[in-house]
Every structure is written in structure tokens, then in C-alpha cells.
Coordinates of C-alpha atoms and ligand atoms in Angstrom, one line a residue:
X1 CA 70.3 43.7 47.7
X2 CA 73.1 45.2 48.9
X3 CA 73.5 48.3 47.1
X4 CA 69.6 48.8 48.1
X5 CA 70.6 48.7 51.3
X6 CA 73.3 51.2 51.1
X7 CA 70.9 53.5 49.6
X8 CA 68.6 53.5 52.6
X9 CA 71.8 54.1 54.7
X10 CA 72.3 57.3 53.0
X11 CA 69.0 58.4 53.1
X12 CA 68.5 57.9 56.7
X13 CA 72.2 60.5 57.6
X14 CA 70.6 63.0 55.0
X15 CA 67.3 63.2 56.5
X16 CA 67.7 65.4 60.0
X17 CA 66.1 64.4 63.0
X18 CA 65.2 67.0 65.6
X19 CA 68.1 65.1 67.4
X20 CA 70.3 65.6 65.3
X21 CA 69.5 69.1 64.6
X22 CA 69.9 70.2 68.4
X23 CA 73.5 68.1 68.2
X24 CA 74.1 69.7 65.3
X25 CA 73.0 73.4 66.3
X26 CA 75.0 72.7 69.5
X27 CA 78.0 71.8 68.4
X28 CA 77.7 75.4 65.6
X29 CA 77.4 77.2 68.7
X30 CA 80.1 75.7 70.9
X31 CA 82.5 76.3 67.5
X32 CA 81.5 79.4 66.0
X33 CA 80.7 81.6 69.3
X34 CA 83.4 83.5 71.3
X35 CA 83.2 83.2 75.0
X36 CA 82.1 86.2 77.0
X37 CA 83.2 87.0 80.2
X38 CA 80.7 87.7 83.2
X39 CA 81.7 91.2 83.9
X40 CA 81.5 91.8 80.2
X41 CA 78.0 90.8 80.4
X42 CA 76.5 93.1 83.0
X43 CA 78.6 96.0 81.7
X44 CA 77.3 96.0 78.2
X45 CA 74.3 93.6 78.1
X46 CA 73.3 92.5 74.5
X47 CA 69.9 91.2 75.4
X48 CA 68.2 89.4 73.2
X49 CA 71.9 88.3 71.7
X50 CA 73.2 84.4 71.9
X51 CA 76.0 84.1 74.3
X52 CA 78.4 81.3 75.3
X53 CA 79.7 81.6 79.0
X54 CA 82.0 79.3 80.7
X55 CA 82.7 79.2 84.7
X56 CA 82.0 77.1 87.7
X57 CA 78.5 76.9 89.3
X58 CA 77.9 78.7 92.9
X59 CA 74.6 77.3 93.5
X60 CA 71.8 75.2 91.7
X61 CA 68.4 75.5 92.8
X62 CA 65.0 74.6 91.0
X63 CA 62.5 71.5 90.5
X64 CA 62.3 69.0 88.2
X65 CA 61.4 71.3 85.5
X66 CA 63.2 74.5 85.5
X67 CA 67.0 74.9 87.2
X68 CA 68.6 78.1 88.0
X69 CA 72.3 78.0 88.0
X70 CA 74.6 80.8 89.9
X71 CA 77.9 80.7 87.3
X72 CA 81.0 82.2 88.4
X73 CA 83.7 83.1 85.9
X74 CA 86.0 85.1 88.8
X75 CA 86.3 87.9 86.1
X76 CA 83.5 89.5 88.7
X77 CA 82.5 89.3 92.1
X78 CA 78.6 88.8 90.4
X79 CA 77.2 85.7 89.2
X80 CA 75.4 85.2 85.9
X81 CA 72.2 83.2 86.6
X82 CA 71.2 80.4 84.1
X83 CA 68.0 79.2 83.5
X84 CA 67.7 75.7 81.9
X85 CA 63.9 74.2 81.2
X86 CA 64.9 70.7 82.5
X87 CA 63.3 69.0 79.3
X88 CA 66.1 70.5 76.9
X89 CA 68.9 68.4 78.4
X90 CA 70.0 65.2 79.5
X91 CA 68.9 64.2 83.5
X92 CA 72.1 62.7 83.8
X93 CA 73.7 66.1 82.9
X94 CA 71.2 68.1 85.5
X95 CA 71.8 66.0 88.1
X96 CA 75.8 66.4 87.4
X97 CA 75.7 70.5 87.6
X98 CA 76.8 70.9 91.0
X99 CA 78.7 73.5 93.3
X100 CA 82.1 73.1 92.4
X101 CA 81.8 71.8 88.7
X102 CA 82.5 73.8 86.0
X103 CA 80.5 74.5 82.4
X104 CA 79.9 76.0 79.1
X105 CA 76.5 77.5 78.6
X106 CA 75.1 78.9 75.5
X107 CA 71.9 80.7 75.3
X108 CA 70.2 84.1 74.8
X109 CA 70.7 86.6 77.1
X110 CA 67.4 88.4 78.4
X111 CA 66.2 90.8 81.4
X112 CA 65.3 88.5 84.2
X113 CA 62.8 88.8 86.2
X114 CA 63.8 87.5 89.2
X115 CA 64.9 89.0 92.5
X116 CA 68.9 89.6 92.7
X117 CA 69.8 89.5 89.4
X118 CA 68.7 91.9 86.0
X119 CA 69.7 89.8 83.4
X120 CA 70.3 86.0 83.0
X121 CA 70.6 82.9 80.3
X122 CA 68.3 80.7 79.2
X123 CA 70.0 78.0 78.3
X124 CA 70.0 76.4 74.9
X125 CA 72.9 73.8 75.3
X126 CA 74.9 73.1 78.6
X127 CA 78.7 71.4 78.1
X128 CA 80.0 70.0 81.0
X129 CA 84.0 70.2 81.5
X130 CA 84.4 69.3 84.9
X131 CA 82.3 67.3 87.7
X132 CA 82.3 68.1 91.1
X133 CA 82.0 65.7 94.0
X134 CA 79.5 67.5 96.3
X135 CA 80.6 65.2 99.2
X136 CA 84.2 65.5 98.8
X137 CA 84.0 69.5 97.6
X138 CA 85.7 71.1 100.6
X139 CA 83.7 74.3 99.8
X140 CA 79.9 73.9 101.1
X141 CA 77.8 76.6 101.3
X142 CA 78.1 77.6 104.6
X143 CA 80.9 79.9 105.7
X144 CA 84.5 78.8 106.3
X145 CA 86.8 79.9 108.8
X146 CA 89.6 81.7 107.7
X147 CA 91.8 79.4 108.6
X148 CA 90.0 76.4 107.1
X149 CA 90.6 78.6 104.0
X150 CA 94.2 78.9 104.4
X151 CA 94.6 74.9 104.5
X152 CA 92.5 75.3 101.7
X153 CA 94.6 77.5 99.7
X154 CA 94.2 75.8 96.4
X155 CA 90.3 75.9 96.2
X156 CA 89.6 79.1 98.2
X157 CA 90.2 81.8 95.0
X158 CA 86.5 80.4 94.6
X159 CA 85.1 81.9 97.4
X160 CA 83.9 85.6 96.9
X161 CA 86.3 87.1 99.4
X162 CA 89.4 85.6 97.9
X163 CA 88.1 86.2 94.6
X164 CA 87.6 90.1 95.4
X165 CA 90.9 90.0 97.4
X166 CA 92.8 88.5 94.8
X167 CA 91.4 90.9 92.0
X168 CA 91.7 93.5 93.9
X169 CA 95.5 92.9 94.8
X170 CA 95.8 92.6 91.2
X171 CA 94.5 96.0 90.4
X172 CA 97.1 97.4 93.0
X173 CA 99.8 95.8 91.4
X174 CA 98.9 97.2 88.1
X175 CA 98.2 100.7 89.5
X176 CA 101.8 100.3 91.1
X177 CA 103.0 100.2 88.0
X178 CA 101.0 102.5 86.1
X179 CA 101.4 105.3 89.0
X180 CA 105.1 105.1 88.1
X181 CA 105.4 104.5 84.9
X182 CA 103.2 108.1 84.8
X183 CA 105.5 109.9 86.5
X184 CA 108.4 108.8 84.4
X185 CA 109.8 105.8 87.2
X186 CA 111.7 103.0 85.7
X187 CA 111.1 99.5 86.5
X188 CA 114.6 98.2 87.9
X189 CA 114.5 94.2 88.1
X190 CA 117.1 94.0 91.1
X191 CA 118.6 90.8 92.4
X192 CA 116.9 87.9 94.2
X193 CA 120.3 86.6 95.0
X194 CA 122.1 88.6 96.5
X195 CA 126.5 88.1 97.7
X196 CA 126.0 90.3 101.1
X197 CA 124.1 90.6 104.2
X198 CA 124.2 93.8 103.2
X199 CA 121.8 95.5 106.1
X200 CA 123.2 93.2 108.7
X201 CA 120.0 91.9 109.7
X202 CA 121.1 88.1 110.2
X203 CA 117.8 87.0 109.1
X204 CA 118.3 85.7 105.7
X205 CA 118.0 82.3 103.9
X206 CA 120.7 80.9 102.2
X207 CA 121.1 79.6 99.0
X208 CA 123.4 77.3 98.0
X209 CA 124.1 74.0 95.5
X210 CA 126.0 72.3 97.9
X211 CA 125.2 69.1 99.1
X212 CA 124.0 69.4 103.0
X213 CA 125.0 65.7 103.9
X214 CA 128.9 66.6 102.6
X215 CA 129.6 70.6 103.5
X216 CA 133.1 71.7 103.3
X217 CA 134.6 73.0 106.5
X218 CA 137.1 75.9 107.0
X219 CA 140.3 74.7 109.2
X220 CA 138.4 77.6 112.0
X221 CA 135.2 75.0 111.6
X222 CA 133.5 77.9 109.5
X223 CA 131.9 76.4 106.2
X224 CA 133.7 77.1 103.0
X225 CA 131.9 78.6 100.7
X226 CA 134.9 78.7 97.8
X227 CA 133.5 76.1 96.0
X228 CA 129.8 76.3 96.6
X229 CA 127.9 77.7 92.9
X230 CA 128.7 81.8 93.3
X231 CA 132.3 81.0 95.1
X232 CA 131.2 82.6 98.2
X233 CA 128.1 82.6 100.6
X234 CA 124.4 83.7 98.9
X235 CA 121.3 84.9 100.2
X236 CA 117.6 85.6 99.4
X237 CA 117.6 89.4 99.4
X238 CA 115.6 91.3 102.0
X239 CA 115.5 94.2 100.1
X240 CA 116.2 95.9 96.7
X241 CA 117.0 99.0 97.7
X242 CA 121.2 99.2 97.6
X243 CA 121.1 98.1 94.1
X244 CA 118.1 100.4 93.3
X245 CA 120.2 103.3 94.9
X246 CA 123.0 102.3 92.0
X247 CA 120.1 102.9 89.1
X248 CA 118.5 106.1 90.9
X249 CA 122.0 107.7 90.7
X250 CA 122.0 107.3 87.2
X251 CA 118.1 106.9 85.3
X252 CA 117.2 109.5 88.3
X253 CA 113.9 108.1 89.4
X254 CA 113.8 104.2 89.4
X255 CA 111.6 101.6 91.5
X256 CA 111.7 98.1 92.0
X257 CA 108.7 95.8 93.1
X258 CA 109.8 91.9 93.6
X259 CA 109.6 89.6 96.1
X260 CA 112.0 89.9 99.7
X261 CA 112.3 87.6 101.8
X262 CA 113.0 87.3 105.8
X263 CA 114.4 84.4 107.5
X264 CA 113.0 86.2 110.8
X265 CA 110.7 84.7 112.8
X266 CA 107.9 86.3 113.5
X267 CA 104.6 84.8 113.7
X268 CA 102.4 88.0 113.2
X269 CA 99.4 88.3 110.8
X270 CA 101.8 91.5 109.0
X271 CA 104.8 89.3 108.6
X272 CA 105.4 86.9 106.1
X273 CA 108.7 85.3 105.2
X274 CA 108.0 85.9 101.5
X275 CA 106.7 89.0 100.3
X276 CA 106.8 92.0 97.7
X277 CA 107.8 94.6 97.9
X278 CA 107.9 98.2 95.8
X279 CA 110.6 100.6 96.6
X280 CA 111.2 103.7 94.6
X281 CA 114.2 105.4 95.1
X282 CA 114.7 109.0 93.6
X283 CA 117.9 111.0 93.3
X284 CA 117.8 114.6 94.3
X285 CA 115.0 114.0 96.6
X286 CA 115.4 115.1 100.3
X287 CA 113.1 113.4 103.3
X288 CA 110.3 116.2 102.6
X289 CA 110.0 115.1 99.0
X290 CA 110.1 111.4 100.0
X291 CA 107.3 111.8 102.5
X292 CA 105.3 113.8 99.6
X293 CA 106.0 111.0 97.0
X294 CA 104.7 108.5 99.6
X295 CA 101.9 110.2 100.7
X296 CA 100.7 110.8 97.1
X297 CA 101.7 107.2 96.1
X298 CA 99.5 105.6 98.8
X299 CA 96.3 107.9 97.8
X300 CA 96.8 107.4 94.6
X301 CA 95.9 103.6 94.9
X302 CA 93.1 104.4 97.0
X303 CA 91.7 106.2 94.3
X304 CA 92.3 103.3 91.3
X305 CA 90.7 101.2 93.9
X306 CA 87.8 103.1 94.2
X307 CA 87.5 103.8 90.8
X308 CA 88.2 100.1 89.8
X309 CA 87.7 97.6 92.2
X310 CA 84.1 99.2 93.8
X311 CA 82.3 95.9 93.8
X312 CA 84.8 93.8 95.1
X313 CA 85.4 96.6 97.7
X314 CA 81.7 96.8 98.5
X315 CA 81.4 93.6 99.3
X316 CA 84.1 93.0 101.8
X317 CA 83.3 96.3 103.5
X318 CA 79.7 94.5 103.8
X319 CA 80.9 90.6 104.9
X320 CA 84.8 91.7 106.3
X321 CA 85.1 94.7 107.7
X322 CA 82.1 97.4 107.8
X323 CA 84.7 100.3 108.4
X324 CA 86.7 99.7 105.5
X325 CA 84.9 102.0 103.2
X326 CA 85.1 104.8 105.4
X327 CA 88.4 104.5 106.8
X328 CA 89.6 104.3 102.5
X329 CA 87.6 107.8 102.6
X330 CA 89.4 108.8 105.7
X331 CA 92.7 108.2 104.6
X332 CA 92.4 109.7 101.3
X333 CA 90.6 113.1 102.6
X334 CA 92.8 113.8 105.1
X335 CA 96.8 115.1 105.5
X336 CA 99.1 112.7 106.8
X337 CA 100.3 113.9 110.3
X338 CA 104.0 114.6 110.3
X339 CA 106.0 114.3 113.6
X340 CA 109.7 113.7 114.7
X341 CA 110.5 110.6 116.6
X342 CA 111.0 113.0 119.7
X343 CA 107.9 114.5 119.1
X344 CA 106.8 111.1 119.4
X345 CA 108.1 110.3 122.2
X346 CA 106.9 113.2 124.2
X347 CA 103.2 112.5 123.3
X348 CA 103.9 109.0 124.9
X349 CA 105.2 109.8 127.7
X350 CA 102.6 112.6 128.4
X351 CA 99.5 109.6 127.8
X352 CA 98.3 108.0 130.7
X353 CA 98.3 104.6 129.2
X354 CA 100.4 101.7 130.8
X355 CA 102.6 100.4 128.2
X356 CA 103.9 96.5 128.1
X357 CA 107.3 98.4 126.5
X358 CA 108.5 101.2 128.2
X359 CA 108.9 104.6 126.1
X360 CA 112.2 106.2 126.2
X361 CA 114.3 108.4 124.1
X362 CA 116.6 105.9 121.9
X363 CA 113.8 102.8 122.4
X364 CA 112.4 101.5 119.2
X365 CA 108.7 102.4 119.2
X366 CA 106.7 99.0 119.5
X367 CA 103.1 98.2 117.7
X368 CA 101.7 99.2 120.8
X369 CA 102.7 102.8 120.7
X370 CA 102.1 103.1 117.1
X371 CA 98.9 102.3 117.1
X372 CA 98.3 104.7 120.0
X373 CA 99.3 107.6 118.2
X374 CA 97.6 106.4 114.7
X375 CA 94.4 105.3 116.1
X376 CA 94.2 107.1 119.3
X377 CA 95.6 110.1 119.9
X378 CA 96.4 111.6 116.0
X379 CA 93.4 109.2 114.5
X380 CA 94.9 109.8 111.0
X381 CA 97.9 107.8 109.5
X382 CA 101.3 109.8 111.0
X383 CA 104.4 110.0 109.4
X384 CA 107.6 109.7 112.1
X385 CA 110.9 110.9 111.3
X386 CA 114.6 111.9 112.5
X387 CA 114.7 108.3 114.6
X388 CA 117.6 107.8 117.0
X389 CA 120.7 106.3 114.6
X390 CA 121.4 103.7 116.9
X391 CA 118.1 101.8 115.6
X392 CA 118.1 102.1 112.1
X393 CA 120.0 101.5 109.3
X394 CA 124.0 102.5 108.2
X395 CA 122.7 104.1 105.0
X396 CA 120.0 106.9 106.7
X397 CA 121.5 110.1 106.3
X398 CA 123.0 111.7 109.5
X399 CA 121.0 114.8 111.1
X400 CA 123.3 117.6 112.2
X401 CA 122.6 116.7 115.7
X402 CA 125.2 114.1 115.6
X403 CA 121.8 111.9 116.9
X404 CA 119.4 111.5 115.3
X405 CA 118.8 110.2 111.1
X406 CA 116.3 110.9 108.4
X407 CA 114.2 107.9 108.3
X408 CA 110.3 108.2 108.0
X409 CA 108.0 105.4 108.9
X410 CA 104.6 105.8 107.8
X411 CA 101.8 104.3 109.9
X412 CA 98.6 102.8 109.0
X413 CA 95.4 102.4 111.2
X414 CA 94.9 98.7 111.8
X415 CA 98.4 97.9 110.3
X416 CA 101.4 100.0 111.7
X417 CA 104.3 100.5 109.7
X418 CA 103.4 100.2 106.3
X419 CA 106.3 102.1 104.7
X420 CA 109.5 102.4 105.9
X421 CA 112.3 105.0 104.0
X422 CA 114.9 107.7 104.2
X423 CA 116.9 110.3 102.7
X424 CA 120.4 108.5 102.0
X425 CA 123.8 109.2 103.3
X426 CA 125.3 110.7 100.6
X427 CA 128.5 112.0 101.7
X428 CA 131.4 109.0 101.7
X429 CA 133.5 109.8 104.5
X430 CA 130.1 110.2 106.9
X431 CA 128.7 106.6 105.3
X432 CA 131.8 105.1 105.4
X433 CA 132.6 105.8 109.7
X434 CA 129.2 104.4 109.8
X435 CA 129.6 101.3 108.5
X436 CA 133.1 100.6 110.3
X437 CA 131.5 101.7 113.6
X438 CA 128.7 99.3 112.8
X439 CA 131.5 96.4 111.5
X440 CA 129.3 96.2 108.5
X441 CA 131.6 94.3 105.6
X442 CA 133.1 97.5 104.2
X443 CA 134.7 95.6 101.4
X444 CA 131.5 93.9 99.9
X445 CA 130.0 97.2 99.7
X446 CA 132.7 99.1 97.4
X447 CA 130.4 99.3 94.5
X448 CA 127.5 100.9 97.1
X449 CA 130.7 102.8 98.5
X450 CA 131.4 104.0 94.9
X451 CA 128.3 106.0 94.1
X452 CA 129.1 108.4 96.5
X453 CA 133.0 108.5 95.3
X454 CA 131.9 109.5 91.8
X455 CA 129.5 112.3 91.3
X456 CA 127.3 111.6 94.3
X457 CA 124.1 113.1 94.8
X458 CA 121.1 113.6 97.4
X459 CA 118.7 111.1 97.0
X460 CA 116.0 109.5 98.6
X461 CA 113.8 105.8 98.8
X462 CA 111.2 104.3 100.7
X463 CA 109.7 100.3 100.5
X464 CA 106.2 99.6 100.8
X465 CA 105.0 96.0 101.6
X466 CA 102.4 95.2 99.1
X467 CA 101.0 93.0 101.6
X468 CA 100.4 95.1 104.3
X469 CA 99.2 97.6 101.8
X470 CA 97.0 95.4 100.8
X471 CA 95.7 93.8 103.9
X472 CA 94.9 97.7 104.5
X473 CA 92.8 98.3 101.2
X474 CA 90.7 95.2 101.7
X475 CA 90.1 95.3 105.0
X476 CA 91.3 91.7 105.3
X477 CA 93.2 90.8 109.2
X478 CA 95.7 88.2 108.2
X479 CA 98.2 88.7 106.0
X480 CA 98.3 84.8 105.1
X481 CA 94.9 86.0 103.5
X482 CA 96.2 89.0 101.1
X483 CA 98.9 86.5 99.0
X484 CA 98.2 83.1 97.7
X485 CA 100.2 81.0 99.1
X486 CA 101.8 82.3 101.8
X487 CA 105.4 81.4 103.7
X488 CA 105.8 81.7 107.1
X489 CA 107.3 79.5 109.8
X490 CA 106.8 76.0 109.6
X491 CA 104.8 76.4 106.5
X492 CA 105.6 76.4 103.0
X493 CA 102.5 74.2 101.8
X494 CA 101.4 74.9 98.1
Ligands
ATP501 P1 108.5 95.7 111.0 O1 109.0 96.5 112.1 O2 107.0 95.8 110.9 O3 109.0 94.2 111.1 P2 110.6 96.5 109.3 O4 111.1 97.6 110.0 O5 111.3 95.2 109.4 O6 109.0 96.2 109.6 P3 111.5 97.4 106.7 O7 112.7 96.6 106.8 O8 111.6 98.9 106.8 O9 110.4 96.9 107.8 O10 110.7 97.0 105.4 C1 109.9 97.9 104.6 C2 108.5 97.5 104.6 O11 108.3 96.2 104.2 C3 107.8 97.7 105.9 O12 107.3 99.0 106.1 C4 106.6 96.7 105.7 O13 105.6 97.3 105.0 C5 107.2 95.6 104.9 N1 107.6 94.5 105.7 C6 108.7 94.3 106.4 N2 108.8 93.1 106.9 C7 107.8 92.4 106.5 C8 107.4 91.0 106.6 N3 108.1 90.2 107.3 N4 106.2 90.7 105.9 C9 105.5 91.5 105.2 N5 105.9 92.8 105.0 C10 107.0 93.3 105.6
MN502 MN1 110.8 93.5 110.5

């Protein structure tokens, strides 16, 4: 009795049912097939092929027998449409492919007939990884603001603008380094930490191990940093460029490209308190060479854009900006305008316009008069140099004039300054009266002091903000909408 029974057991595993056989098939597929990404898929369709996708659905429309699912991978702006005949799959598992939730489709790949889309999937088996409250889903289909975005930090890479921005910002980063590493550049890692307010800025965030509720206090009431972690006070660098200057005087044509950070506070949509920046610095370079390097630098990514990032580019010139496209063109087609500070000035004061800062000789030029000469009166990105000493920095090297130093901004339409940069002081005695007239900290500078005591030499850097560069190639307004998680004042969510 019994051993009959166990025979009919066997019998009934052996013999297949058609359920069984789609479980089974199933399962082959999800085991033996290598995913393929989206953008894979519309650059060299295999139609007629099996594929297994995996992504997050857009959108699900359809009836009760035939759904058409919008999948996103975010390897492309595009979405692969899926086509599943209702009768294939579980209701429970239709009903639970909503916006938001994210699958693994198999199926063949074919030419689709429908409008928007050349190819799709029908779907032969549907694995769901992840549900997706459609109530609680902070991304509906309508559009968000910006700023709803922002708050929503976490979820928005799904949209299609963050999802273009962010690839996009990717490409830059890698053409940053590719432009470089082309021209025979080394990648210098400089110090986040940094022992000296070396620019004199004041608007740095400390670091330190020491325990707030118990600091240590100097007889003159000054904290005492002696036994804090690094024996002496630390910061957050704001910029990488004296210890870059230290590699370019050696390896000859080093950059860097790391985060900075500025304690100032300044609640822009171009300043961040965290951001990256790239700064090559270049020995035996003078301020033309600099301003060439730049200008080359700058078109250079314009180009890999175009070249790489065309969808994604496409579509925010259609839904962010209509002029971007154009003004990429622009920018790439046409000379930088090169004019001296005083040059500047002159074209200001001869305007008509009434300015909220008044222009004079020695002033700092404010966004106001930038963008006048960028997207007024010049209507081209403009290159400014030989600015009054008093306003920049001890390490510009000193014009003849006993006025005036070798800086060069470069300004951007829509942005302003987007690179700031100078020919070095090379000469020690000159460097050195300007850091004592400025009461810069002489003595935490010796090894910057050094360089130019042993076998100094002309050189030459500039700093780019990524961020503002890349507010500028994606057309995007808000710099809290070009990194992904931004810090600025009273925010450091994420
Ligand atoms: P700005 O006058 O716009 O504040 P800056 O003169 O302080 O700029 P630099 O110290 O010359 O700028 O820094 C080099 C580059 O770094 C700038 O040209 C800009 O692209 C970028 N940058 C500077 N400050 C910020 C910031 N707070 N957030 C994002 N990018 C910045
Ligand atoms: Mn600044």
C-alpha cells in the first residue's frame, strides 16, 4: 500500500504540467540570461532575440487584457516599453506593477508598432523585486517643482531631468579627466585637511576631535589647539591649488579635482558650501597660455557633451531651457573676448545703465556688471585680467605697474565667474613683501615659500567649479540641482 503510493508520487513530479513548464522555463531564463541595459537595447537591437531587462516602471497603461509598461533602467534618458498579454501572469502581480516599483522582465524583443517607441518586449515572465506604494510614492506623474525635488533628493534621480543631469555630470567628470590625462596632466590627490588659512579668506570650517562641551582655553581666552588630533588648528580646504603649485614645480603639468569647501555664507543658486573643484596648474606657463589652456579646456567638454550626452542634452534644452543648445553652439564657435580689468572698467562706466554697485577703478566687479559685459555688451563669454592687487589673492603675480596682477576670470552667460586663475608670483622676495604686507602667516607657508627658493619657475593655474560648469552645460538654474545632495546654509539633509 505504501510503496504503491510512493510510486504514484513520483510519477506525478515526473510528468510536467504546463505550470510547471512556465515555472520551470522561468526560472531557466531568470538563471541563464544576462541582463541588458536599456541604452544597450536601442543601440544595437537584437530583434527577434530573448532579453532580460531590469528597472523601475514610469508608467502602466492598458486594459484588462494587454498592459504596456514604460521601464526605466537610468542607463538612458528612453524607456523600454513592455508588453504583457494580461493572461500570462498572475492578477495579483499586474495589479502590483506600478510607478515607482521596480522589475525583471524577460521576453523577445521585436519592432513595435506603436507610436513613441521602435522596439519593445513582449513579455514572457515578469519578476517583481520591489513594490511601490502609489499613494505614498512622492513622484506622481505630474511635474514637481524644483524645489519639491530638492526635499526629495533621495527619489528625484528618477525623474528624467535629474537622471539626464546626473549622467550628464558624470560624462563631464570623465571627460575632465580624460581631457588631462591626453595631454599628459597628472592627477594630484591634494589635501582635504588642510593646517592653514592659507588664502586668508576666514570662511573655513574647522575640523577638530575635541570635545565641544570641554574646549581648552589659552590664558589670552584663545582655544588651544596643542592637544586637539593634528596639534594645531585644521580646516576643510578651500582650495587645492598651493599644494598643486608644489607638484607643478616638479611633474610639470599636474591637476587636481576634489571637493572644497566654503564656510561663507552665501545663499546664491552658484554657491554651495561643498563643491568640486578641478584646478590644473602648469609650470612654465605665463597668463596667455593659462587663458588658452582654459579656453580649450572648457570647449573641449562642450564637445564630449555633444558627442556623448545628445539625448540627455536634447531633452533638457526641450523641458529646461530652450536656449541651451544654441548657447553650447555659441560658446564653442566663437573666441573668448579678452579684456583687462581697466578695459573693463571703462566699458562700464561709458554704459548708461544705473548700477546697484557703483563702478570704479580698484572696485571688485559685482554679478551685475559681469553679466553686462557677457550677455550685453560683448554677448560672448569674456576673459578679464590684470585686476587691481588690492582684490585678489597674495600669490597672483605682480604686473610691472606696481598695480595691477595677472589674474583672469572667465565669465559665462547665465553664470558669471566660472573660472577663476593666474600666472603665479614666482619671484621670492616680491611673494614674500606680499604676504607680510597682507599679515598672511609667513611661517605656515615656508614649504609654499620654498618653491620659489629652490629652482623656481614661471607657472601658471586656474580652478573651475564643476558645478557652475555644470549648471552651464545643462541649462539647469540652481546649483542645488547640478550635485546630489547639496550643502548650503542651514542644510545638510541627506
Ligand atoms: P565668487 O566670486 O563667484 O564667489 P570666487 O571668487 O570666490 O567666486 P574662486 O575662489 O576664484 O571663486 O574659486 C574658483 C572657482 O570656484 C570659481 O570660479 C567658481 O567657479 C567656483 N566657486 C567658488 N566659490 C564657489 C561656491 N561657493 N560654490 C560653487 N562654486 C564656487
Ligand atoms: Mn566666493
Amino acid at each position: 500500500m505504501n510503496i504503491n503510493l510512493e510510486i504514484q508520487n513520483n510519477v506525478d513530479l515526473l510528468e510536467f504540467s504546463d505550470e510547471h513548464f512556465i515555472i520551470f522555463t522561468r526560472l531557466f531564463f531568470f538563471i541563464m540570461m544576462k541582463r541588458t541595459k536599456v541604452k544597450e537595447l536601442f543601440s544595437s537591437p537584437q530583434l527577434g532575440s530573448d532579453v532580460l531587462v531590469k528597472g523601475w516602471v514610469r508608467t502602466k497603461r492598458g486594459n484588462k487584457n494587454i498592459v504596456f509598461i514604460a521601464l526605466n533602467d537610468g542607463s538612458t534618458i528612453n524607456n523600454i516599453q513592455v508588453v504583457a498579454d494580461t493572461s500570462l501572469f498572475d492578477e495579483n502581480l499586474i495589479k502590483d506593477i506600478t510607478t515607482g516599483a521596480s522589475l525583471a522582465v524577460t521576453g523577445k524583443l521585436v519592432s513595435s508598432q506603436g507610436q513613441g517607441q521602435n522596439i519593445e518586449i513582449n513579455a514572457s515572465a515578469i519578476e517583481l523585486y520591489g513594490k511601490c506604494d502609489a499613494v505614498a510614492y512622492p513622484l506622481q506623474k505630474k511635474g514637481h517643482s524644483m524645489e519639491f525635488l530638492r526635499e526629495n533628493a533621495h527619489l528625484r534621480f528618477r525623474t528624467n531631468t535629474f537622471g539626464a543631469v546626473f549622467r550628464i555630470r558624470h560624462s563631464m567628470a570623465f571627460a575632465i579627466h580624460k581631457y588631462f590625462n591626453d595631454k599628459g596632466f597628472f592627477y594630484l590627490h591634494t589635501p582635504i585637511i588642510t593646517g592653514s588659512d592659507a588664502e586668508g579668506a576666514g570662511e573655513m570650517f574647522h575640523v577638530t576631535a575635541m570635545d565641544m562641551m570641554k574646549l581648552p582655553y589659552n590664558d589670552d581666552g584663545t582655544v588651544d589647539f596643542s592637544n586637539d588630533f593634528f596639534g594645531k588648528q585644521t580646516n576643510l580646504t578651500v582650495s587645492g591649488q598651493l599644494e598643486g603649485e608644489l607638484g607643478a614645480l616638479a611633474l610639470g603639468e599636474i591637476y587636481t579635482f576634489g571637493p572644497t569647501f566654503r564656510a561663507e555664507n552665501s545663499n546664491t543658486p552658484r554657491h554651495l558650501a561643498e563643491f568640486w573643484m578641478i584646478e590644473p596648474e602648469m609650470a612654465f606657463y605665463d597668463i596667455t597660455d593659462n587663458m588658452d589652456l582654459a579656453e580649450d579646456f572648457v570647449k573641449y567638454l562642450i564637445r564630449y557633451a555633444f558627442e556623448n550626452c545628445r539625448e540627455d542634452l536634447e531633452f533638457l534644452n526641450k523641458m529646461i531651457d530652450n536656449g541651451l543648445l544654441e548657447r553650447l553652439k555659441f560658446v564653442l564657435e566663437n573666441k573668448f573676448v579678452r579684456i583687462t580689468y581697466t578695459e573693463a572698467i571703462d566699458i562700464l562706466t561709458g554704459s548708461s545703465k544705473e548700477w546697484e554697485y557703483p563702478v570704479k577703478w580698484g572696485n571688485d566687479l559685482q554679478a551685475e556688471h559681469e553679466r553686462y559685459l557677457v550677455e550685453v555688451y560683448f554677448r560672448k563669454p569674456v576673459i578679464i585680467t590684470d585686476y587691481p592687487r588690492e582684490i585678489k589673492a597674495f600669490y597672483m603675480k605682480q604686473n610691472d605697474d606696481g598695480k595691477t596682477v595677472k589674474a583672469m576670470d572667465v565669465l559665462f552667460p547665465g553664470i558669471g565667474e566660472i573660472i577663476g586663475g593666474s600666472q603665479r608670483e614666482e619671484i621670492y622676495d616680491k611673494l614674500l613683501s606680499r604676504i607680510r604686507e597682507l599679515k598672511l602667516p609667513d611661517k605656515d607657508l615656508w614649504w609654499y615659500l620654498e618653491t620659489r627658493k629652490f629652482g623656481t619657475a614661471p607657472h601658471s593655474g586656474f580652478g573651475l567649479g564643476f558645478e557652475r560648469f555644470v549648471l552651464f552645460i545643462t541649462g539647469m538654474s540652481n546649483i542645488r540641482d547640478v550635485i546630489p545632495f547639496p550643502r548650503t546654509p542651514k542644510n545638510a539633509e541627506f
